[in-house]
C-alpha atoms as an extended CHARMM CRD file, in Angstrom:
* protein
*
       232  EXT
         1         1  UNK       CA             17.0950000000      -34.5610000000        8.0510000000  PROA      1               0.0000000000
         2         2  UNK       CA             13.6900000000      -34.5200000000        9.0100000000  PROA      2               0.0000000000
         3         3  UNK       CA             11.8460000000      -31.2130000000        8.3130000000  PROA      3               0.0000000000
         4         4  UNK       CA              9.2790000000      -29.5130000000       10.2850000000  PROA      4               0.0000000000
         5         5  UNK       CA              5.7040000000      -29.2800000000        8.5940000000  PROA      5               0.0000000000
         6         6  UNK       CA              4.9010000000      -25.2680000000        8.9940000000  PROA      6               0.0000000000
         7         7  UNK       CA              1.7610000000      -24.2840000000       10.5380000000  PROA      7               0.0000000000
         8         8  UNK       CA             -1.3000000000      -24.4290000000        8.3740000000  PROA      8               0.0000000000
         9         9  UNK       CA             -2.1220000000      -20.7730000000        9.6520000000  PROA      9               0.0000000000
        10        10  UNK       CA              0.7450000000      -18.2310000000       10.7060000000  PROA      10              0.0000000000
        11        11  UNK       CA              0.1670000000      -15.9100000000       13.5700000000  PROA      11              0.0000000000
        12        12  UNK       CA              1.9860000000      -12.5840000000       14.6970000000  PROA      12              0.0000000000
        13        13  UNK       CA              4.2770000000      -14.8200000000       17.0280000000  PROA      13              0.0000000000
        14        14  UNK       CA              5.7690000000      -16.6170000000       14.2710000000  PROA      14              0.0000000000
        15        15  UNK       CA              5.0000000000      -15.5720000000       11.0280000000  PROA      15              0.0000000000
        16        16  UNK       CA              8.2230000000      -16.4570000000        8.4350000000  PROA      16              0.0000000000
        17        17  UNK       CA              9.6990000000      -12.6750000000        8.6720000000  PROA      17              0.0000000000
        18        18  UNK       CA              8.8790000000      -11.6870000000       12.1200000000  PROA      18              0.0000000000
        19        19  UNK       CA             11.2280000000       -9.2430000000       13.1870000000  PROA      19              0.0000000000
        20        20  UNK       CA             11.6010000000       -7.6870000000        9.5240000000  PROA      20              0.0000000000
        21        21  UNK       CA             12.4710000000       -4.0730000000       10.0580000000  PROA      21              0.0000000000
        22        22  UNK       CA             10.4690000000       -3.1000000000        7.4010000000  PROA      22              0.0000000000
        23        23  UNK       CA              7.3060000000       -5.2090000000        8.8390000000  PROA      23              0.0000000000
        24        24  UNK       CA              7.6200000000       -3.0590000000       12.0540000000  PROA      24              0.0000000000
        25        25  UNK       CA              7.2490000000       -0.0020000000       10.2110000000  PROA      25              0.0000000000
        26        26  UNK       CA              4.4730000000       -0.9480000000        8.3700000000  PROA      26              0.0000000000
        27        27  UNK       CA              3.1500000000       -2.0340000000       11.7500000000  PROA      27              0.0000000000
        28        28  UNK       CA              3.7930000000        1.0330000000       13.0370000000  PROA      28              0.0000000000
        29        29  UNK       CA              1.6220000000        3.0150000000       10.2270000000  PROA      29              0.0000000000
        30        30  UNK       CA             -1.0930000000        0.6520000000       10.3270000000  PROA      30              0.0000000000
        31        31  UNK       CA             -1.3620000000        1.9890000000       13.9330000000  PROA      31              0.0000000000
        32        32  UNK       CA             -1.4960000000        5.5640000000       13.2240000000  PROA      32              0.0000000000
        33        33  UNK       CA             -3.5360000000        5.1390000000       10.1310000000  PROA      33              0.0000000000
        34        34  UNK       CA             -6.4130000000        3.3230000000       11.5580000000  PROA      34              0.0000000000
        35        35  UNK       CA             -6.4470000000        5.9920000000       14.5530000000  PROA      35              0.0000000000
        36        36  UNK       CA             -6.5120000000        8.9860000000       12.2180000000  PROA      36              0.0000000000
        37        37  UNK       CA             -9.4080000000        6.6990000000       10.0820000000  PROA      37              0.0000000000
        38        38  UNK       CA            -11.0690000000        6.4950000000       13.3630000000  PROA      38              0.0000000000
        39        39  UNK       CA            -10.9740000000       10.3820000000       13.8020000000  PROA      39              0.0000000000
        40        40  UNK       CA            -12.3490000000       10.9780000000       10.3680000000  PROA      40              0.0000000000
        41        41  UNK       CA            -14.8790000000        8.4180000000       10.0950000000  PROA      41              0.0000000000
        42        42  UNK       CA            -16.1840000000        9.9500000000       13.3860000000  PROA      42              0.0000000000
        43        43  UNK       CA            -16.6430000000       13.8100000000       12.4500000000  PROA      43              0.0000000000
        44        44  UNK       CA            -17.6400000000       12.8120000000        8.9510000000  PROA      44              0.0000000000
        45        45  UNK       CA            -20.6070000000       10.9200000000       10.4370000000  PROA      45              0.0000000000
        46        46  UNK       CA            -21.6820000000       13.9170000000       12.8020000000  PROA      46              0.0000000000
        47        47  UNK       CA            -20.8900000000       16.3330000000        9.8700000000  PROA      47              0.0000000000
        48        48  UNK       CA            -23.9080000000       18.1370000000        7.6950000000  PROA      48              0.0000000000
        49        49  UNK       CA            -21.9220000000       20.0630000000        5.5890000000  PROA      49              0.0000000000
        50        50  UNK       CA            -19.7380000000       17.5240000000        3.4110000000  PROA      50              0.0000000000
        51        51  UNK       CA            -17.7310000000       19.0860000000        0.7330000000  PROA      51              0.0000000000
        52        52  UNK       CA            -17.3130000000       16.7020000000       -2.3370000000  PROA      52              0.0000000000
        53        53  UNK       CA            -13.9910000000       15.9000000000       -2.0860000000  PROA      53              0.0000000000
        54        54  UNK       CA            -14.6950000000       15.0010000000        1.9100000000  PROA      54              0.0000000000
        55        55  UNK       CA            -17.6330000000       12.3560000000        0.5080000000  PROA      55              0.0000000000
        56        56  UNK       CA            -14.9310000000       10.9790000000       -2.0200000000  PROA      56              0.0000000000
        57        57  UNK       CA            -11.8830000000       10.9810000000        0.5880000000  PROA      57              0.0000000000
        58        58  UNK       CA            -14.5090000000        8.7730000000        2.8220000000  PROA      58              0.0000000000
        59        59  UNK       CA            -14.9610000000        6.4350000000        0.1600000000  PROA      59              0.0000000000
        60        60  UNK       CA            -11.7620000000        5.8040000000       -1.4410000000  PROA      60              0.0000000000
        61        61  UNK       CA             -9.0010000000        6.2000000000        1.8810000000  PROA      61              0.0000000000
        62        62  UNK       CA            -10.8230000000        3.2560000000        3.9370000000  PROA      62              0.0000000000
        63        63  UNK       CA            -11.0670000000        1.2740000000        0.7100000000  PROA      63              0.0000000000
        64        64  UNK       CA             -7.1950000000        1.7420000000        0.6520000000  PROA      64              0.0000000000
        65        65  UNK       CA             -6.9690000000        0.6980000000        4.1390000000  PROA      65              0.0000000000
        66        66  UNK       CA             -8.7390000000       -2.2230000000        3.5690000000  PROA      66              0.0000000000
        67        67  UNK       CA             -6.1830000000       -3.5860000000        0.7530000000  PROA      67              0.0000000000
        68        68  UNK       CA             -2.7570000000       -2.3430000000        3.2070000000  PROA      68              0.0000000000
        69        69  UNK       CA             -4.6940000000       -5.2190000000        5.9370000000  PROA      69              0.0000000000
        70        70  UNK       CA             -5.1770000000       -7.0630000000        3.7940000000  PROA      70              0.0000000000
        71        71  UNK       CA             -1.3560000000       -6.9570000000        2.1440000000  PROA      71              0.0000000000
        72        72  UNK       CA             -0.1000000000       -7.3370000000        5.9560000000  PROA      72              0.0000000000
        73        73  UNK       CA             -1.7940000000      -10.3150000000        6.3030000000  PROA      73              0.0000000000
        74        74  UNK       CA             -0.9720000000      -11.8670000000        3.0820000000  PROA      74              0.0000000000
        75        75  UNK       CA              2.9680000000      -11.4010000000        4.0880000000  PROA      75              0.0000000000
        76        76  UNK       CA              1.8580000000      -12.7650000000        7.6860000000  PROA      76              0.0000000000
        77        77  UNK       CA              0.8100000000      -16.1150000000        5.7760000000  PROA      77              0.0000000000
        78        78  UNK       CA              3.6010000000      -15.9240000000        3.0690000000  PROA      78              0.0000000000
        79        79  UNK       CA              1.5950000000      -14.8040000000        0.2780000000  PROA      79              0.0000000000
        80        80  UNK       CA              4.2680000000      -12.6470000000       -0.8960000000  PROA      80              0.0000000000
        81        81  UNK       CA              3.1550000000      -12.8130000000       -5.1030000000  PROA      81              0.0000000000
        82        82  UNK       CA             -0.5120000000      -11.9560000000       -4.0850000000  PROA      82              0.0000000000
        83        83  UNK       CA              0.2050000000       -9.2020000000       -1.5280000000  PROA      83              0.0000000000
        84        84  UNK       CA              2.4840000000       -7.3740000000       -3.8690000000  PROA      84              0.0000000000
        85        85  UNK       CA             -0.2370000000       -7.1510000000       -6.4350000000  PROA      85              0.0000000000
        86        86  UNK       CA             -2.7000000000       -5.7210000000       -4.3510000000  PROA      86              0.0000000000
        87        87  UNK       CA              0.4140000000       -3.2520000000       -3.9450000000  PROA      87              0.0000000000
        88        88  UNK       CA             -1.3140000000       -1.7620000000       -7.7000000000  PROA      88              0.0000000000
        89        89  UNK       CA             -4.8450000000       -0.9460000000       -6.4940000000  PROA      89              0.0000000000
        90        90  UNK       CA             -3.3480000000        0.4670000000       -2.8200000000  PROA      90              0.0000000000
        91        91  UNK       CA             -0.7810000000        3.1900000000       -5.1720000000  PROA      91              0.0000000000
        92        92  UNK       CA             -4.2240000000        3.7520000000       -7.6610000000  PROA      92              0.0000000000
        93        93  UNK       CA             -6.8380000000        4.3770000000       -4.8910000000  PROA      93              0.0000000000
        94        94  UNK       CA             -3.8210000000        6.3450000000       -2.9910000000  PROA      94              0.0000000000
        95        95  UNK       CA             -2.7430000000        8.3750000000       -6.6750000000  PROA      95              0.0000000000
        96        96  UNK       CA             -6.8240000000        9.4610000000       -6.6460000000  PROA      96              0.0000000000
        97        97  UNK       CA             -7.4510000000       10.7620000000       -3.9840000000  PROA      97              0.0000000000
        98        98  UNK       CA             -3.9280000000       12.6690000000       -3.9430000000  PROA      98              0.0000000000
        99        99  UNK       CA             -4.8250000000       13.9050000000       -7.5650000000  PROA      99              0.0000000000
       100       100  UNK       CA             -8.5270000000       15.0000000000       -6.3300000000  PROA      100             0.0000000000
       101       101  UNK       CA             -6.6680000000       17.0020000000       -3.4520000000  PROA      101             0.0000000000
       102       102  UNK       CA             -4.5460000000       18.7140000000       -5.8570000000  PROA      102             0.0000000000
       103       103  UNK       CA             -7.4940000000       19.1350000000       -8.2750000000  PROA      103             0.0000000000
       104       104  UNK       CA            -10.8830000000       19.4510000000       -6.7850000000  PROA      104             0.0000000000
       105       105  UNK       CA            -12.8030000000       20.5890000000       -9.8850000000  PROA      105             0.0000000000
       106       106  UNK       CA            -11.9950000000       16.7080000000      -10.9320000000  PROA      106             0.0000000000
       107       107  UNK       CA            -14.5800000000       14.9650000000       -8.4620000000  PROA      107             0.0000000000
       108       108  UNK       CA            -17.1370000000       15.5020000000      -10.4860000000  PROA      108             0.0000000000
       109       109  UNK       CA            -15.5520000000       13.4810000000      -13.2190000000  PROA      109             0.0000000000
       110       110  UNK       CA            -14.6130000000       11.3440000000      -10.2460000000  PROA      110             0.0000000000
       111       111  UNK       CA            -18.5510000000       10.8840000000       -9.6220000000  PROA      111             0.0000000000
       112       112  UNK       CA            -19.3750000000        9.5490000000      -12.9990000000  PROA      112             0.0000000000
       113       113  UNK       CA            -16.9990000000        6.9650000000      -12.9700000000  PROA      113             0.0000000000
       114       114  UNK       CA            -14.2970000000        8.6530000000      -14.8960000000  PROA      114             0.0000000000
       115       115  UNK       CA            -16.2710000000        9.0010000000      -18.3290000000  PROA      115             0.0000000000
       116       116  UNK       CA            -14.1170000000        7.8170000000      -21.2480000000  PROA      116             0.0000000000
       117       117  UNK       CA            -11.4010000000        9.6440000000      -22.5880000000  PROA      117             0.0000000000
       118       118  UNK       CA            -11.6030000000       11.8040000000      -19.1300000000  PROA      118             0.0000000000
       119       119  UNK       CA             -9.9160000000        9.7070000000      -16.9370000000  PROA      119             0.0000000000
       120       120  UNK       CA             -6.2690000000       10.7210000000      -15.8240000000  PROA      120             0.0000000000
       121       121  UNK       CA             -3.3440000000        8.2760000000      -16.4320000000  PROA      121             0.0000000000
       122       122  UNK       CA             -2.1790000000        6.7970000000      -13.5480000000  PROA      122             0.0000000000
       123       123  UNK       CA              1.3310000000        8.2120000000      -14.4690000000  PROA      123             0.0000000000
       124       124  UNK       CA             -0.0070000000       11.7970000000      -14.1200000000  PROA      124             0.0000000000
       125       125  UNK       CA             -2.3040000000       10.9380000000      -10.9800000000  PROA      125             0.0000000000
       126       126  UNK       CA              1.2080000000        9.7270000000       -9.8040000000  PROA      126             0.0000000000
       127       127  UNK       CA              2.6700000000       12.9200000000      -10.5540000000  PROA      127             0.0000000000
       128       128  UNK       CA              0.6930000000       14.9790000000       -7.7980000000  PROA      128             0.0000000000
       129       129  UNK       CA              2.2370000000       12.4710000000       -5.2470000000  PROA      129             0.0000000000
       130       130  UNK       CA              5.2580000000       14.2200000000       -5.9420000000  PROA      130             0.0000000000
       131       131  UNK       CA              6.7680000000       11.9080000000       -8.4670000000  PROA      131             0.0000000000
       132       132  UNK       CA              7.4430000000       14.1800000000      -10.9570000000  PROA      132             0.0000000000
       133       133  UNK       CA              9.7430000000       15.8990000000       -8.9660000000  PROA      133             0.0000000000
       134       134  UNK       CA             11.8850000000       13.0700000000       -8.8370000000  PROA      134             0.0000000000
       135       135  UNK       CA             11.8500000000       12.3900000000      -12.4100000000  PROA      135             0.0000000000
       136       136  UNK       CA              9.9560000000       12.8290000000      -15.6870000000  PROA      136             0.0000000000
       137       137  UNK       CA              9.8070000000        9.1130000000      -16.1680000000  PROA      137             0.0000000000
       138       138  UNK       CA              8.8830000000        7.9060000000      -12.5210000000  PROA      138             0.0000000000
       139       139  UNK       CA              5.3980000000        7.7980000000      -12.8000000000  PROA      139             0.0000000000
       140       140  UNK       CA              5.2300000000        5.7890000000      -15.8320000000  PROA      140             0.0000000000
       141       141  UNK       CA              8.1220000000        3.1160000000      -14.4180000000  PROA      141             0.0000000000
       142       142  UNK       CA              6.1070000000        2.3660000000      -11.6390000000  PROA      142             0.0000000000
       143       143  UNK       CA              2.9720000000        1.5950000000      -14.0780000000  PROA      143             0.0000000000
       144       144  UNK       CA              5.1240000000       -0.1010000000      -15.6740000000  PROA      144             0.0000000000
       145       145  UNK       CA              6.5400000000       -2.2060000000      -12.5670000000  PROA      145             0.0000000000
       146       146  UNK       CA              3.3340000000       -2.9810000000      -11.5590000000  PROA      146             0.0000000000
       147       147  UNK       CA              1.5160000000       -3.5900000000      -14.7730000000  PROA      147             0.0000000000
       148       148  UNK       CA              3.8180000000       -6.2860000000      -15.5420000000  PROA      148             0.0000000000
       149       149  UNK       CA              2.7730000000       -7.7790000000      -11.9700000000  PROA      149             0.0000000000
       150       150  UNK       CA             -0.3270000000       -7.7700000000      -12.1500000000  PROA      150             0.0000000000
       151       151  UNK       CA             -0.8080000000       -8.6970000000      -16.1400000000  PROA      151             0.0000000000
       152       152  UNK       CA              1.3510000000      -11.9540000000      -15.6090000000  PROA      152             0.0000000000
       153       153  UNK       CA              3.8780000000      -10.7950000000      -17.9060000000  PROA      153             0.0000000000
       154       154  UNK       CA              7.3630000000      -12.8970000000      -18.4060000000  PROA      154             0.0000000000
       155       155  UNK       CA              9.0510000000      -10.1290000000      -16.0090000000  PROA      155             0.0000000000
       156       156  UNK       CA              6.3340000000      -11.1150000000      -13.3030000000  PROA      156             0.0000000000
       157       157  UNK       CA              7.9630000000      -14.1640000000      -13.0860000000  PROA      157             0.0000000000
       158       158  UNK       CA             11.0830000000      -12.6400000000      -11.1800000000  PROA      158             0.0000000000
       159       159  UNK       CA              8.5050000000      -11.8440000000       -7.9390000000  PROA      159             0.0000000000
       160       160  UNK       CA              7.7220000000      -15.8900000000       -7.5570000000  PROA      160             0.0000000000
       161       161  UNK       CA             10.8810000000      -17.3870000000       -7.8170000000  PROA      161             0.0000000000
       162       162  UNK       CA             11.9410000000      -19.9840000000       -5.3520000000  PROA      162             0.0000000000
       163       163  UNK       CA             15.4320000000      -22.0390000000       -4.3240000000  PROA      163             0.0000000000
       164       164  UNK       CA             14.3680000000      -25.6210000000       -4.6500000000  PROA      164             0.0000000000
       165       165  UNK       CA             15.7480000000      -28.2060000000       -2.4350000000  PROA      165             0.0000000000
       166       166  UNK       CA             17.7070000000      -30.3030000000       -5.0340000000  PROA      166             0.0000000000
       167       167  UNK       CA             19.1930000000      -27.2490000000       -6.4210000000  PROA      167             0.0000000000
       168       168  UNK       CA             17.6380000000      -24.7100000000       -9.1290000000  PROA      168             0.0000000000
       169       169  UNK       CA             15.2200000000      -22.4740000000       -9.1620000000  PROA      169             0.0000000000
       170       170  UNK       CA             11.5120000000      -22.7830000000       -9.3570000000  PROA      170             0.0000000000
       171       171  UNK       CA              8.2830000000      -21.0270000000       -9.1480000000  PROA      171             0.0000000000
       172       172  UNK       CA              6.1800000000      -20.8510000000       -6.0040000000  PROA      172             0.0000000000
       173       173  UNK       CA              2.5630000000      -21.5950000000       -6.2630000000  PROA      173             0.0000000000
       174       174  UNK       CA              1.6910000000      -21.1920000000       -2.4450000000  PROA      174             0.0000000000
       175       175  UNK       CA              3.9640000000      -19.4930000000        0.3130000000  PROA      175             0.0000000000
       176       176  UNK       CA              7.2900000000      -18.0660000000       -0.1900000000  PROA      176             0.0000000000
       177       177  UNK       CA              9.1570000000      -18.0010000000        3.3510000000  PROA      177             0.0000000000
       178       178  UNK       CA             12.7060000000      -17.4950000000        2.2330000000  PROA      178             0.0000000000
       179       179  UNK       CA             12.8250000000      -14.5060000000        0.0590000000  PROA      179             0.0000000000
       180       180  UNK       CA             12.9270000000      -11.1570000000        2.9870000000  PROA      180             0.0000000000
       181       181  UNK       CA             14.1540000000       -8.7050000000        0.4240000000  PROA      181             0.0000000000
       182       182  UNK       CA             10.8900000000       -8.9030000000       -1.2830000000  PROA      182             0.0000000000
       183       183  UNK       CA              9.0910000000       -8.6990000000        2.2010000000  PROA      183             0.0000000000
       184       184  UNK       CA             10.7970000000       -5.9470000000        2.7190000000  PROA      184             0.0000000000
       185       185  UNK       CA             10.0690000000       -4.4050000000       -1.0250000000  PROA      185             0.0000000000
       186       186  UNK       CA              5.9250000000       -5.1870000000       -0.6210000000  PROA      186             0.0000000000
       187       187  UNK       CA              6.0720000000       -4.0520000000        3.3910000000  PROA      187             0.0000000000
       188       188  UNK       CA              8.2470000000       -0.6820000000        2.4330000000  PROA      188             0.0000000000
       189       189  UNK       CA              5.3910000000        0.1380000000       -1.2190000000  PROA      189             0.0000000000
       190       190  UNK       CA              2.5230000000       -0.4260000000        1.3150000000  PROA      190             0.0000000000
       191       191  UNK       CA              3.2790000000        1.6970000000        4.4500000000  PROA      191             0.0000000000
       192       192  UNK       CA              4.7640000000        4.6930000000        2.4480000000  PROA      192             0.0000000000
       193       193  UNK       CA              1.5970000000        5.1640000000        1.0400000000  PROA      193             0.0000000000
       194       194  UNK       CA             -0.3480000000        4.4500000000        4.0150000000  PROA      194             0.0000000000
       195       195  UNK       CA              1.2620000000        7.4980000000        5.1250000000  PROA      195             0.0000000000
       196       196  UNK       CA              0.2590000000        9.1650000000        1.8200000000  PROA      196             0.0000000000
       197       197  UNK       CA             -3.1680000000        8.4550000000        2.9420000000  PROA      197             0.0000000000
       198       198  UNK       CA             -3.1260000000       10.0060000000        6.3160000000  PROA      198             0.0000000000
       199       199  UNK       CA             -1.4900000000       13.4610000000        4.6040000000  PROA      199             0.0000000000
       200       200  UNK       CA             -4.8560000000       13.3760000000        2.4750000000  PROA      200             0.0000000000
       201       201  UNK       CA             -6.3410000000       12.6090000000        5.6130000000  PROA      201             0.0000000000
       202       202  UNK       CA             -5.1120000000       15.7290000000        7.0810000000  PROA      202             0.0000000000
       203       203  UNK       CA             -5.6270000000       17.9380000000        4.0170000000  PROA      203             0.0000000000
       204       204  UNK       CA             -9.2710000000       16.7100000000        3.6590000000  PROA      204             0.0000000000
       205       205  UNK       CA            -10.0550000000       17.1830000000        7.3490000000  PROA      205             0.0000000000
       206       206  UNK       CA             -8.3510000000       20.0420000000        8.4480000000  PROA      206             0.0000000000
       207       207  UNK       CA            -10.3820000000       20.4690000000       11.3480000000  PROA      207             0.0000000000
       208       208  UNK       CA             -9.7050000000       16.9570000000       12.6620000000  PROA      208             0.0000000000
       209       209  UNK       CA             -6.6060000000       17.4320000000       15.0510000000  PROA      209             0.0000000000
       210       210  UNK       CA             -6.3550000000       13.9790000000       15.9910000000  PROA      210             0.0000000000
       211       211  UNK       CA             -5.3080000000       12.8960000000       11.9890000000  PROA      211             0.0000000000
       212       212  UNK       CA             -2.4330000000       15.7600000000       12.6380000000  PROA      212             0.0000000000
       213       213  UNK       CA             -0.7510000000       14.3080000000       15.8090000000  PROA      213             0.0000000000
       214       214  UNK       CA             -1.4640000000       10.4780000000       14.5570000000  PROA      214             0.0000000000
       215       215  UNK       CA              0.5860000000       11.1220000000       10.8960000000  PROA      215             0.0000000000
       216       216  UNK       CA              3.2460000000       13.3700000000       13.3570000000  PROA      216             0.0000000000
       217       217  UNK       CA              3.1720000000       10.3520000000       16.0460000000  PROA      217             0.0000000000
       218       218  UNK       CA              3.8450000000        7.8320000000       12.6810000000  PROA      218             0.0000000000
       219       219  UNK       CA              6.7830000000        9.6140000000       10.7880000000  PROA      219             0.0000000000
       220       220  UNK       CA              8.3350000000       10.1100000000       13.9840000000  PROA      220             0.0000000000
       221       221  UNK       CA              8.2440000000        6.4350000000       14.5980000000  PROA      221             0.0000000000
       222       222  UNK       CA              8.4510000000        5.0700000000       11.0620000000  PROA      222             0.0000000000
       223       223  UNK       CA             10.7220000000        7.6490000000        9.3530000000  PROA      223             0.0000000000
       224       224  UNK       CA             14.1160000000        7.1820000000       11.2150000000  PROA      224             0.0000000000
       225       225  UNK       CA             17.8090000000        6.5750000000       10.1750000000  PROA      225             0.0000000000
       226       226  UNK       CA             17.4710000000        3.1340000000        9.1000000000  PROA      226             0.0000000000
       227       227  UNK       CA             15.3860000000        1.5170000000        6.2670000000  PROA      227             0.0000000000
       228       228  UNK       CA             16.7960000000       -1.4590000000        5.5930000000  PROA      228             0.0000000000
       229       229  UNK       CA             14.7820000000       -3.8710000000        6.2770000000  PROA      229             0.0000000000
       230       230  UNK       CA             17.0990000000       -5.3690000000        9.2420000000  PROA      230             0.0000000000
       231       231  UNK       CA             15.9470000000       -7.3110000000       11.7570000000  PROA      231             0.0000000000
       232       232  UNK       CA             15.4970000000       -5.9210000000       14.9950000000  PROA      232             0.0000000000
């Protein structure tokens, strides 16, 4: 059986998991998150009167941005392993700027560069996302999940694997074009904390209607009775 050489370069008409359910959502939010961005990055220019959460928010949300692109790309080219890593700095830079909403007196800290001994965990930034609702333990087992990942620990290993041809298993050091459940893991991390973002969109720019009716416009499209990760 001859096999067909894939593409040195995919594009979005035929990337390995076009059609990925969970792909389209994350589509989706990329949408509405880059409009809302848009609205923000507008009144913030035009603005004289930045508070000091605002100035942080406009630093650390398009930095976040940047990395979900970035992760959406890397899954376009079947980069799974390095896109889900970058899924650690998207939840951090996502976990600050939710903590600094919840805690304003803390951008000041924030503004030093976190002196030592003053920076929050993770874990508890975590916890003003809401995680500690779900459980005492969440925030820590995602550190955990992701610390692993990124630290190249034995359970890392798991995220790379590979059928071989011949039989076996193996460990990819390039694309991975077989393996949609962890598409759908990576795609499903990234855009539920894009739309994270736009909430601390909203809450930092109240005045900005257009972040309102672009995070409305993206739940009603992204949040719906399937989230499978089925093809459509």
């Amino acid at each position: 059986m001859v096999h067909e050489r894939p593409p040195a370069v995919y594009t979005p008409d035929n990337e390995p998991y076009l059609g990925r359910d969970s792909l389209m959502r994350f589509d989706q939010t990329i949408i509405g998150a880059l409009k809302a961005n848009q609205a923000v990055a507008s009144a913030s220019r035009v603005a004289t009167d930045l508070s000091s959460l605002q100035r942080a928010a406009c630093e650390i949300i398009p930095q976040a941005i940047s990395i979900s692109l970035s992760i959406r790309e890397l899954i376009r080219q079947a980069y799974l392993l390095s896109g889900f890593i970058l899924v650690r700095p998207l939840i951090e830079r996502t976990a600050i700027i939710s903590y600094l909403v919840c805690k304003p007196d803390a951008v000041e800290l924030w503004k030093q560069g976190w002196p030592h001994g003053k920076r929050p965990s993770l874990a508890r930034m975590l916890d003003s996302m809401g995680w500690a609702q779900v459980g005492e333990s969440m925030g820590r087992k995602i550190c955990d999940l992701y610390n692993h990942l990124v630290h190249g620990d034995p359970m890392a290993s798991q995220w790379n694997t590979i059928d071989l041809p011949g039989g076996g298993i193996g460990y990819a050091s390039g694309r991975i074009t077989d393996r949609p459940e962890l598409c759908d893991i990576i795609a499903s991390n990234t855009y539920a904390h894009m739309l994270v973002l736009m909430a601390m969109m909203t809450a930092t720019f109240p005045s900005v209607g257009e972040t309102v009716a672009a995070i409305s416009e993206t739940i009603e499209l992204v949040v719906g009775p399937s989230s499978s990760g089925e093809v459509h």
